[in-house]
């Protein structure tokens, strides 16, 4: 520990608060229609911008969508999806094909849990498509965000972006709100590029739903298994 560092009661209290926010953060897939003040969104992003990035490159760009713009963009996204989901491709691969163990096992357990929670078994293709449409409506959250990045950047910038997105989600949770980060919005990059007039050199990394979660929904009360410390940590003394 640094010579000037002290671990006093105030440090302990602060760490407890931060730890609690991290532990309580969950992806929520259904939101109340309660509006989120724009100043609150600005406060969240103003805090999140202090995320670490490689040599301070700060690769993130963010588009905040509310009100009529949100209604217009979500309607377009749903129409495009209905017209031909097989025609949509993300700007980067989400998973290797095929996804291998142990990751495929965790994926399948989660998808099964989520399907049970929303009442849509994996065999119900129509129900699954309707559930995807909820994603393109930002799960009814009053605020949607789209995140882009210069496509000439390398994989390391995705690490930086993950830090930034986590900051957004934790800052929202600290204010009593919830989020759902959504890679699926990368499927809508053609429409989003046209809507926001960002250049072809920018790629859509993800979207994010932000608001107050509707915790009456089963899918918002799922208990996801998290790996125990000994399952992913090696200590070298």
PDB file of C-alpha atoms in Angstrom:
ATOM      1  CA  UNK A   1       0.000   0.000   0.000  1.00  0.00           C
ATOM      2  CA  UNK A   2       1.216   3.505  -0.773  1.00  0.00           C
ATOM      3  CA  UNK A   3       2.809   5.252   2.195  1.00  0.00           C
ATOM      4  CA  UNK A   4       0.150   7.964   2.212  1.00  0.00           C
ATOM      5  CA  UNK A   5      -2.778   5.589   1.782  1.00  0.00           C
ATOM      6  CA  UNK A   6      -5.033   4.850   4.725  1.00  0.00           C
ATOM      7  CA  UNK A   7      -7.895   2.411   5.058  1.00  0.00           C
ATOM      8  CA  UNK A   8     -10.254   4.209   7.373  1.00  0.00           C
ATOM      9  CA  UNK A   9     -13.989   3.939   8.024  1.00  0.00           C
ATOM     10  CA  UNK A  10     -14.862   6.317   5.179  1.00  0.00           C
ATOM     11  CA  UNK A  11     -13.001   4.083   2.690  1.00  0.00           C
ATOM     12  CA  UNK A  12     -14.839   1.054   4.016  1.00  0.00           C
ATOM     13  CA  UNK A  13     -18.225   2.737   3.666  1.00  0.00           C
ATOM     14  CA  UNK A  14     -17.461   3.908   0.153  1.00  0.00           C
ATOM     15  CA  UNK A  15     -16.260   0.482  -0.954  1.00  0.00           C
ATOM     16  CA  UNK A  16     -19.416  -1.077   0.462  1.00  0.00           C
ATOM     17  CA  UNK A  17     -21.579   1.300  -1.580  1.00  0.00           C
ATOM     18  CA  UNK A  18     -19.607   0.715  -4.788  1.00  0.00           C
ATOM     19  CA  UNK A  19     -19.620  -3.055  -4.261  1.00  0.00           C
ATOM     20  CA  UNK A  20     -23.365  -3.023  -3.675  1.00  0.00           C
ATOM     21  CA  UNK A  21     -23.999  -1.113  -6.913  1.00  0.00           C
ATOM     22  CA  UNK A  22     -21.885  -3.614  -8.875  1.00  0.00           C
ATOM     23  CA  UNK A  23     -23.573  -6.639  -7.314  1.00  0.00           C
ATOM     24  CA  UNK A  24     -27.100  -5.253  -7.759  1.00  0.00           C
ATOM     25  CA  UNK A  25     -26.638  -4.266 -11.405  1.00  0.00           C
ATOM     26  CA  UNK A  26     -28.614  -6.625 -13.607  1.00  0.00           C
ATOM     27  CA  UNK A  27     -29.752  -6.508 -17.210  1.00  0.00           C
ATOM     28  CA  UNK A  28     -33.449  -5.609 -17.144  1.00  0.00           C
ATOM     29  CA  UNK A  29     -35.748  -6.487 -20.023  1.00  0.00           C
ATOM     30  CA  UNK A  30     -38.848  -4.456 -19.273  1.00  0.00           C
ATOM     31  CA  UNK A  31     -39.254  -0.881 -18.100  1.00  0.00           C
ATOM     32  CA  UNK A  32     -41.814   1.506 -16.698  1.00  0.00           C
ATOM     33  CA  UNK A  33     -42.857   4.435 -18.863  1.00  0.00           C
ATOM     34  CA  UNK A  34     -41.678   6.907 -16.204  1.00  0.00           C
ATOM     35  CA  UNK A  35     -39.640   9.594 -18.025  1.00  0.00           C
ATOM     36  CA  UNK A  36     -35.968  10.057 -17.242  1.00  0.00           C
ATOM     37  CA  UNK A  37     -34.915  13.734 -17.019  1.00  0.00           C
ATOM     38  CA  UNK A  38     -32.370  14.615 -19.690  1.00  0.00           C
ATOM     39  CA  UNK A  39     -30.171  16.223 -17.043  1.00  0.00           C
ATOM     40  CA  UNK A  40     -29.977  12.844 -15.305  1.00  0.00           C
ATOM     41  CA  UNK A  41     -28.859  11.186 -18.537  1.00  0.00           C
ATOM     42  CA  UNK A  42     -26.220  13.880 -18.935  1.00  0.00           C
ATOM     43  CA  UNK A  43     -25.027  13.306 -15.357  1.00  0.00           C
ATOM     44  CA  UNK A  44     -24.681   9.571 -16.042  1.00  0.00           C
ATOM     45  CA  UNK A  45     -22.667  10.094 -19.207  1.00  0.00           C
ATOM     46  CA  UNK A  46     -20.616  12.850 -17.603  1.00  0.00           C
ATOM     47  CA  UNK A  47     -19.494  10.400 -14.921  1.00  0.00           C
ATOM     48  CA  UNK A  48     -19.033   7.509 -17.367  1.00  0.00           C
ATOM     49  CA  UNK A  49     -16.656   9.487 -19.576  1.00  0.00           C
ATOM     50  CA  UNK A  50     -13.908   8.998 -16.979  1.00  0.00           C
ATOM     51  CA  UNK A  51     -13.623   5.334 -17.979  1.00  0.00           C
ATOM     52  CA  UNK A  52     -10.081   4.166 -18.677  1.00  0.00           C
ATOM     53  CA  UNK A  53      -8.990   3.789 -22.286  1.00  0.00           C
ATOM     54  CA  UNK A  54      -5.750   2.772 -23.954  1.00  0.00           C
ATOM     55  CA  UNK A  55      -3.452   5.833 -24.018  1.00  0.00           C
ATOM     56  CA  UNK A  56      -6.572   7.956 -23.401  1.00  0.00           C
ATOM     57  CA  UNK A  57      -7.914   7.281 -26.909  1.00  0.00           C
ATOM     58  CA  UNK A  58     -11.561   7.389 -25.684  1.00  0.00           C
ATOM     59  CA  UNK A  59     -13.114   5.498 -28.624  1.00  0.00           C
ATOM     60  CA  UNK A  60     -16.761   6.011 -27.659  1.00  0.00           C
ATOM     61  CA  UNK A  61     -19.506   7.990 -29.346  1.00  0.00           C
ATOM     62  CA  UNK A  62     -23.051   7.987 -27.991  1.00  0.00           C
ATOM     63  CA  UNK A  63     -26.468   8.877 -29.442  1.00  0.00           C
ATOM     64  CA  UNK A  64     -29.242   9.436 -26.864  1.00  0.00           C
ATOM     65  CA  UNK A  65     -32.757   8.703 -28.134  1.00  0.00           C
ATOM     66  CA  UNK A  66     -35.945   9.875 -26.392  1.00  0.00           C
ATOM     67  CA  UNK A  67     -39.451  11.050 -27.220  1.00  0.00           C
ATOM     68  CA  UNK A  68     -40.552  11.137 -30.845  1.00  0.00           C
ATOM     69  CA  UNK A  69     -37.100  10.130 -32.088  1.00  0.00           C
ATOM     70  CA  UNK A  70     -37.248   7.002 -29.935  1.00  0.00           C
ATOM     71  CA  UNK A  71     -40.706   6.115 -31.255  1.00  0.00           C
ATOM     72  CA  UNK A  72     -39.627   6.647 -34.869  1.00  0.00           C
ATOM     73  CA  UNK A  73     -36.386   4.654 -34.606  1.00  0.00           C
ATOM     74  CA  UNK A  74     -37.902   1.723 -32.744  1.00  0.00           C
ATOM     75  CA  UNK A  75     -40.771   1.536 -35.251  1.00  0.00           C
ATOM     76  CA  UNK A  76     -38.276   1.460 -38.119  1.00  0.00           C
ATOM     77  CA  UNK A  77     -36.180  -1.199 -36.403  1.00  0.00           C
ATOM     78  CA  UNK A  78     -39.194  -3.447 -35.833  1.00  0.00           C
ATOM     79  CA  UNK A  79     -40.377  -3.021 -39.437  1.00  0.00           C
ATOM     80  CA  UNK A  80     -36.926  -3.888 -40.786  1.00  0.00           C
ATOM     81  CA  UNK A  81     -36.723  -6.955 -38.561  1.00  0.00           C
ATOM     82  CA  UNK A  82     -40.182  -8.159 -39.594  1.00  0.00           C
ATOM     83  CA  UNK A  83     -39.337  -7.689 -43.278  1.00  0.00           C
ATOM     84  CA  UNK A  84     -36.444 -10.136 -43.133  1.00  0.00           C
ATOM     85  CA  UNK A  85     -34.493 -11.003 -39.995  1.00  0.00           C
ATOM     86  CA  UNK A  86     -32.263 -13.297 -42.043  1.00  0.00           C
ATOM     87  CA  UNK A  87     -31.023 -10.258 -43.977  1.00  0.00           C
ATOM     88  CA  UNK A  88     -29.643  -8.551 -40.864  1.00  0.00           C
ATOM     89  CA  UNK A  89     -25.988  -9.012 -39.974  1.00  0.00           C
ATOM     90  CA  UNK A  90     -24.000  -7.329 -37.203  1.00  0.00           C
ATOM     91  CA  UNK A  91     -20.911  -5.255 -37.863  1.00  0.00           C
ATOM     92  CA  UNK A  92     -18.784  -7.700 -35.880  1.00  0.00           C
ATOM     93  CA  UNK A  93     -19.306 -11.319 -34.759  1.00  0.00           C
ATOM     94  CA  UNK A  94     -21.028 -11.744 -31.393  1.00  0.00           C
ATOM     95  CA  UNK A  95     -19.871 -15.343 -30.852  1.00  0.00           C
ATOM     96  CA  UNK A  96     -17.745 -17.879 -32.722  1.00  0.00           C
ATOM     97  CA  UNK A  97     -19.715 -20.418 -34.747  1.00  0.00           C
ATOM     98  CA  UNK A  98     -20.110 -22.860 -33.202  1.00  0.00           C
ATOM     99  CA  UNK A  99     -19.839 -21.542 -29.674  1.00  0.00           C
ATOM    100  CA  UNK A 100     -17.776 -24.026 -27.677  1.00  0.00           C
ATOM    101  CA  UNK A 101     -17.800 -25.269 -24.083  1.00  0.00           C
ATOM    102  CA  UNK A 102     -17.897 -24.107 -21.366  1.00  0.00           C
ATOM    103  CA  UNK A 103     -19.370 -20.956 -22.903  1.00  0.00           C
ATOM    104  CA  UNK A 104     -22.045 -22.742 -24.924  1.00  0.00           C
ATOM    105  CA  UNK A 105     -23.269 -24.454 -21.752  1.00  0.00           C
ATOM    106  CA  UNK A 106     -23.632 -21.148 -19.917  1.00  0.00           C
ATOM    107  CA  UNK A 107     -25.307 -19.625 -22.978  1.00  0.00           C
ATOM    108  CA  UNK A 108     -27.857 -22.423 -23.246  1.00  0.00           C
ATOM    109  CA  UNK A 109     -28.680 -22.360 -19.525  1.00  0.00           C
ATOM    110  CA  UNK A 110     -29.259 -18.618 -19.669  1.00  0.00           C
ATOM    111  CA  UNK A 111     -31.371 -18.726 -22.829  1.00  0.00           C
ATOM    112  CA  UNK A 112     -33.454 -21.481 -21.297  1.00  0.00           C
ATOM    113  CA  UNK A 113     -33.984 -19.468 -18.117  1.00  0.00           C
ATOM    114  CA  UNK A 114     -34.934 -16.375 -20.086  1.00  0.00           C
ATOM    115  CA  UNK A 115     -37.325 -18.308 -22.311  1.00  0.00           C
ATOM    116  CA  UNK A 116     -39.039 -19.787 -19.265  1.00  0.00           C
ATOM    117  CA  UNK A 117     -39.284 -16.347 -17.638  1.00  0.00           C
ATOM    118  CA  UNK A 118     -40.978 -14.729 -20.643  1.00  0.00           C
ATOM    119  CA  UNK A 119     -43.030 -17.827 -21.443  1.00  0.00           C
ATOM    120  CA  UNK A 120     -41.381 -18.481 -24.807  1.00  0.00           C
ATOM    121  CA  UNK A 121     -39.719 -21.894 -25.220  1.00  0.00           C
ATOM    122  CA  UNK A 122     -36.875 -22.124 -27.711  1.00  0.00           C
ATOM    123  CA  UNK A 123     -39.079 -24.265 -29.974  1.00  0.00           C
ATOM    124  CA  UNK A 124     -41.551 -21.369 -30.373  1.00  0.00           C
ATOM    125  CA  UNK A 125     -40.048 -19.531 -33.352  1.00  0.00           C
ATOM    126  CA  UNK A 126     -42.897 -17.027 -33.609  1.00  0.00           C
ATOM    127  CA  UNK A 127     -42.737 -16.222 -29.911  1.00  0.00           C
ATOM    128  CA  UNK A 128     -38.980 -15.781 -30.102  1.00  0.00           C
ATOM    129  CA  UNK A 129     -39.326 -13.317 -32.967  1.00  0.00           C
ATOM    130  CA  UNK A 130     -41.858 -11.305 -30.993  1.00  0.00           C
ATOM    131  CA  UNK A 131     -39.455 -11.300 -28.065  1.00  0.00           C
ATOM    132  CA  UNK A 132     -36.681  -9.947 -30.301  1.00  0.00           C
ATOM    133  CA  UNK A 133     -39.012  -7.130 -31.312  1.00  0.00           C
ATOM    134  CA  UNK A 134     -39.094  -6.086 -27.650  1.00  0.00           C
ATOM    135  CA  UNK A 135     -35.352  -5.561 -27.874  1.00  0.00           C
ATOM    136  CA  UNK A 136     -35.803  -3.254 -30.844  1.00  0.00           C
ATOM    137  CA  UNK A 137     -38.264  -1.255 -28.746  1.00  0.00           C
ATOM    138  CA  UNK A 138     -35.608  -0.802 -26.054  1.00  0.00           C
ATOM    139  CA  UNK A 139     -37.853  -2.999 -23.879  1.00  0.00           C
ATOM    140  CA  UNK A 140     -40.173   0.058 -23.606  1.00  0.00           C
ATOM    141  CA  UNK A 141     -37.489   2.040 -21.734  1.00  0.00           C
ATOM    142  CA  UNK A 142     -37.955   5.812 -22.093  1.00  0.00           C
ATOM    143  CA  UNK A 143     -34.297   6.285 -23.060  1.00  0.00           C
ATOM    144  CA  UNK A 144     -32.367   4.391 -25.682  1.00  0.00           C
ATOM    145  CA  UNK A 145     -28.699   4.850 -26.487  1.00  0.00           C
ATOM    146  CA  UNK A 146     -26.664   3.809 -29.504  1.00  0.00           C
ATOM    147  CA  UNK A 147     -22.888   3.510 -29.230  1.00  0.00           C
ATOM    148  CA  UNK A 148     -20.520   3.714 -32.186  1.00  0.00           C
ATOM    149  CA  UNK A 149     -16.779   3.444 -32.717  1.00  0.00           C
ATOM    150  CA  UNK A 150     -14.354   4.129 -35.531  1.00  0.00           C
ATOM    151  CA  UNK A 151     -14.056   0.781 -37.323  1.00  0.00           C
ATOM    152  CA  UNK A 152     -10.346   1.304 -38.042  1.00  0.00           C
ATOM    153  CA  UNK A 153      -9.609   0.810 -34.350  1.00  0.00           C
ATOM    154  CA  UNK A 154      -8.428  -2.596 -33.156  1.00  0.00           C
ATOM    155  CA  UNK A 155      -9.711  -5.143 -30.636  1.00  0.00           C
ATOM    156  CA  UNK A 156      -8.084  -3.326 -27.721  1.00  0.00           C
ATOM    157  CA  UNK A 157     -10.602  -0.508 -28.157  1.00  0.00           C
ATOM    158  CA  UNK A 158     -13.415  -2.963 -27.409  1.00  0.00           C
ATOM    159  CA  UNK A 159     -11.821  -3.418 -23.971  1.00  0.00           C
ATOM    160  CA  UNK A 160     -11.930   0.349 -23.499  1.00  0.00           C
ATOM    161  CA  UNK A 161     -15.541   0.407 -24.698  1.00  0.00           C
ATOM    162  CA  UNK A 162     -16.503  -2.264 -22.199  1.00  0.00           C
ATOM    163  CA  UNK A 163     -15.130  -0.102 -19.395  1.00  0.00           C
ATOM    164  CA  UNK A 164     -17.164   2.856 -20.638  1.00  0.00           C
ATOM    165  CA  UNK A 165     -20.394   0.867 -20.981  1.00  0.00           C
ATOM    166  CA  UNK A 166     -19.967  -0.579 -17.497  1.00  0.00           C
ATOM    167  CA  UNK A 167     -19.506   2.953 -16.158  1.00  0.00           C
ATOM    168  CA  UNK A 168     -22.783   3.984 -17.812  1.00  0.00           C
ATOM    169  CA  UNK A 169     -24.615   1.028 -16.294  1.00  0.00           C
ATOM    170  CA  UNK A 170     -23.156   1.517 -12.811  1.00  0.00           C
ATOM    171  CA  UNK A 171     -23.826   5.258 -12.837  1.00  0.00           C
ATOM    172  CA  UNK A 172     -27.440   4.548 -13.773  1.00  0.00           C
ATOM    173  CA  UNK A 173     -27.776   1.903 -11.052  1.00  0.00           C
ATOM    174  CA  UNK A 174     -26.319   4.262  -8.463  1.00  0.00           C
ATOM    175  CA  UNK A 175     -29.188   6.635  -9.324  1.00  0.00           C
ATOM    176  CA  UNK A 176     -31.795   3.923  -8.830  1.00  0.00           C
ATOM    177  CA  UNK A 177     -32.278   3.107 -12.501  1.00  0.00           C
ATOM    178  CA  UNK A 178     -31.585   0.026 -14.577  1.00  0.00           C
ATOM    179  CA  UNK A 179     -30.178  -0.763 -17.978  1.00  0.00           C
ATOM    180  CA  UNK A 180     -29.800  -3.463 -20.583  1.00  0.00           C
ATOM    181  CA  UNK A 181     -26.798  -3.392 -22.893  1.00  0.00           C
ATOM    182  CA  UNK A 182     -27.841  -4.707 -26.314  1.00  0.00           C
ATOM    183  CA  UNK A 183     -25.396  -5.892 -28.951  1.00  0.00           C
ATOM    184  CA  UNK A 184     -28.405  -6.662 -31.134  1.00  0.00           C
ATOM    185  CA  UNK A 185     -28.630  -3.027 -32.233  1.00  0.00           C
ATOM    186  CA  UNK A 186     -25.547  -3.641 -34.374  1.00  0.00           C
ATOM    187  CA  UNK A 187     -27.932  -5.526 -36.688  1.00  0.00           C
ATOM    188  CA  UNK A 188     -29.616  -2.202 -37.450  1.00  0.00           C
ATOM    189  CA  UNK A 189     -26.477  -0.339 -38.497  1.00  0.00           C
ATOM    190  CA  UNK A 190     -27.790   0.604 -41.962  1.00  0.00           C
ATOM    191  CA  UNK A 191     -30.899   2.277 -40.563  1.00  0.00           C
ATOM    192  CA  UNK A 192     -29.036   3.920 -37.689  1.00  0.00           C
ATOM    193  CA  UNK A 193     -26.346   5.293 -40.006  1.00  0.00           C
ATOM    194  CA  UNK A 194     -29.021   6.843 -42.188  1.00  0.00           C
ATOM    195  CA  UNK A 195     -30.912   8.196 -39.176  1.00  0.00           C
ATOM    196  CA  UNK A 196     -27.927   9.814 -37.432  1.00  0.00           C
ATOM    197  CA  UNK A 197     -25.815  10.587 -40.510  1.00  0.00           C
ATOM    198  CA  UNK A 198     -22.676   9.124 -39.032  1.00  0.00           C
ATOM    199  CA  UNK A 199     -20.022   8.032 -41.557  1.00  0.00           C
ATOM    200  CA  UNK A 200     -19.400   4.565 -42.924  1.00  0.00           C
ATOM    201  CA  UNK A 201     -16.114   4.665 -41.017  1.00  0.00           C
ATOM    202  CA  UNK A 202     -18.092   4.386 -37.751  1.00  0.00           C
ATOM    203  CA  UNK A 203     -19.507   1.018 -36.665  1.00  0.00           C
ATOM    204  CA  UNK A 204     -22.423   0.339 -34.330  1.00  0.00           C
ATOM    205  CA  UNK A 205     -21.061  -1.377 -31.230  1.00  0.00           C
ATOM    206  CA  UNK A 206     -24.232  -1.708 -29.151  1.00  0.00           C
ATOM    207  CA  UNK A 207     -27.398  -0.116 -27.890  1.00  0.00           C
ATOM    208  CA  UNK A 208     -28.597   0.339 -24.339  1.00  0.00           C
ATOM    209  CA  UNK A 209     -31.992   0.629 -22.667  1.00  0.00           C
ATOM    210  CA  UNK A 210     -32.206   2.993 -19.687  1.00  0.00           C
ATOM    211  CA  UNK A 211     -35.007   3.676 -17.233  1.00  0.00           C
ATOM    212  CA  UNK A 212     -36.772   2.335 -14.172  1.00  0.00           C
ATOM    213  CA  UNK A 213     -37.247  -1.416 -14.414  1.00  0.00           C
ATOM    214  CA  UNK A 214     -40.684  -2.997 -14.212  1.00  0.00           C
ATOM    215  CA  UNK A 215     -39.831  -5.560 -11.565  1.00  0.00           C
ATOM    216  CA  UNK A 216     -43.268  -7.177 -11.787  1.00  0.00           C
ATOM    217  CA  UNK A 217     -41.941  -8.991 -14.873  1.00  0.00           C
ATOM    218  CA  UNK A 218     -40.536 -12.487 -14.406  1.00  0.00           C
ATOM    219  CA  UNK A 219     -37.580 -11.786 -16.682  1.00  0.00           C
ATOM    220  CA  UNK A 220     -36.504  -8.965 -14.379  1.00  0.00           C
ATOM    221  CA  UNK A 221     -36.258 -11.315 -11.407  1.00  0.00           C
ATOM    222  CA  UNK A 222     -34.028 -14.021 -12.836  1.00  0.00           C
ATOM    223  CA  UNK A 223     -31.198 -15.268 -10.641  1.00  0.00           C
ATOM    224  CA  UNK A 224     -28.212 -15.758 -12.941  1.00  0.00           C
ATOM    225  CA  UNK A 225     -25.428 -18.060 -11.822  1.00  0.00           C
ATOM    226  CA  UNK A 226     -22.098 -16.279 -11.469  1.00  0.00           C
ATOM    227  CA  UNK A 227     -18.793 -18.120 -11.324  1.00  0.00           C
ATOM    228  CA  UNK A 228     -17.243 -18.488  -7.887  1.00  0.00           C
ATOM    229  CA  UNK A 229     -13.852 -16.893  -7.336  1.00  0.00           C
ATOM    230  CA  UNK A 230     -11.992 -20.203  -7.449  1.00  0.00           C
ATOM    231  CA  UNK A 231     -13.544 -20.995 -10.840  1.00  0.00           C
ATOM    232  CA  UNK A 232     -11.827 -18.151 -12.666  1.00  0.00           C
ATOM    233  CA  UNK A 233      -8.983 -16.794 -10.498  1.00  0.00           C
ATOM    234  CA  UNK A 234      -5.429 -18.077 -10.166  1.00  0.00           C
ATOM    235  CA  UNK A 235      -3.301 -16.567  -7.401  1.00  0.00           C
ATOM    236  CA  UNK A 236       0.476 -16.533  -7.836  1.00  0.00           C
ATOM    237  CA  UNK A 237       2.345 -15.595  -4.626  1.00  0.00           C
TER     238      UNK A 237
END
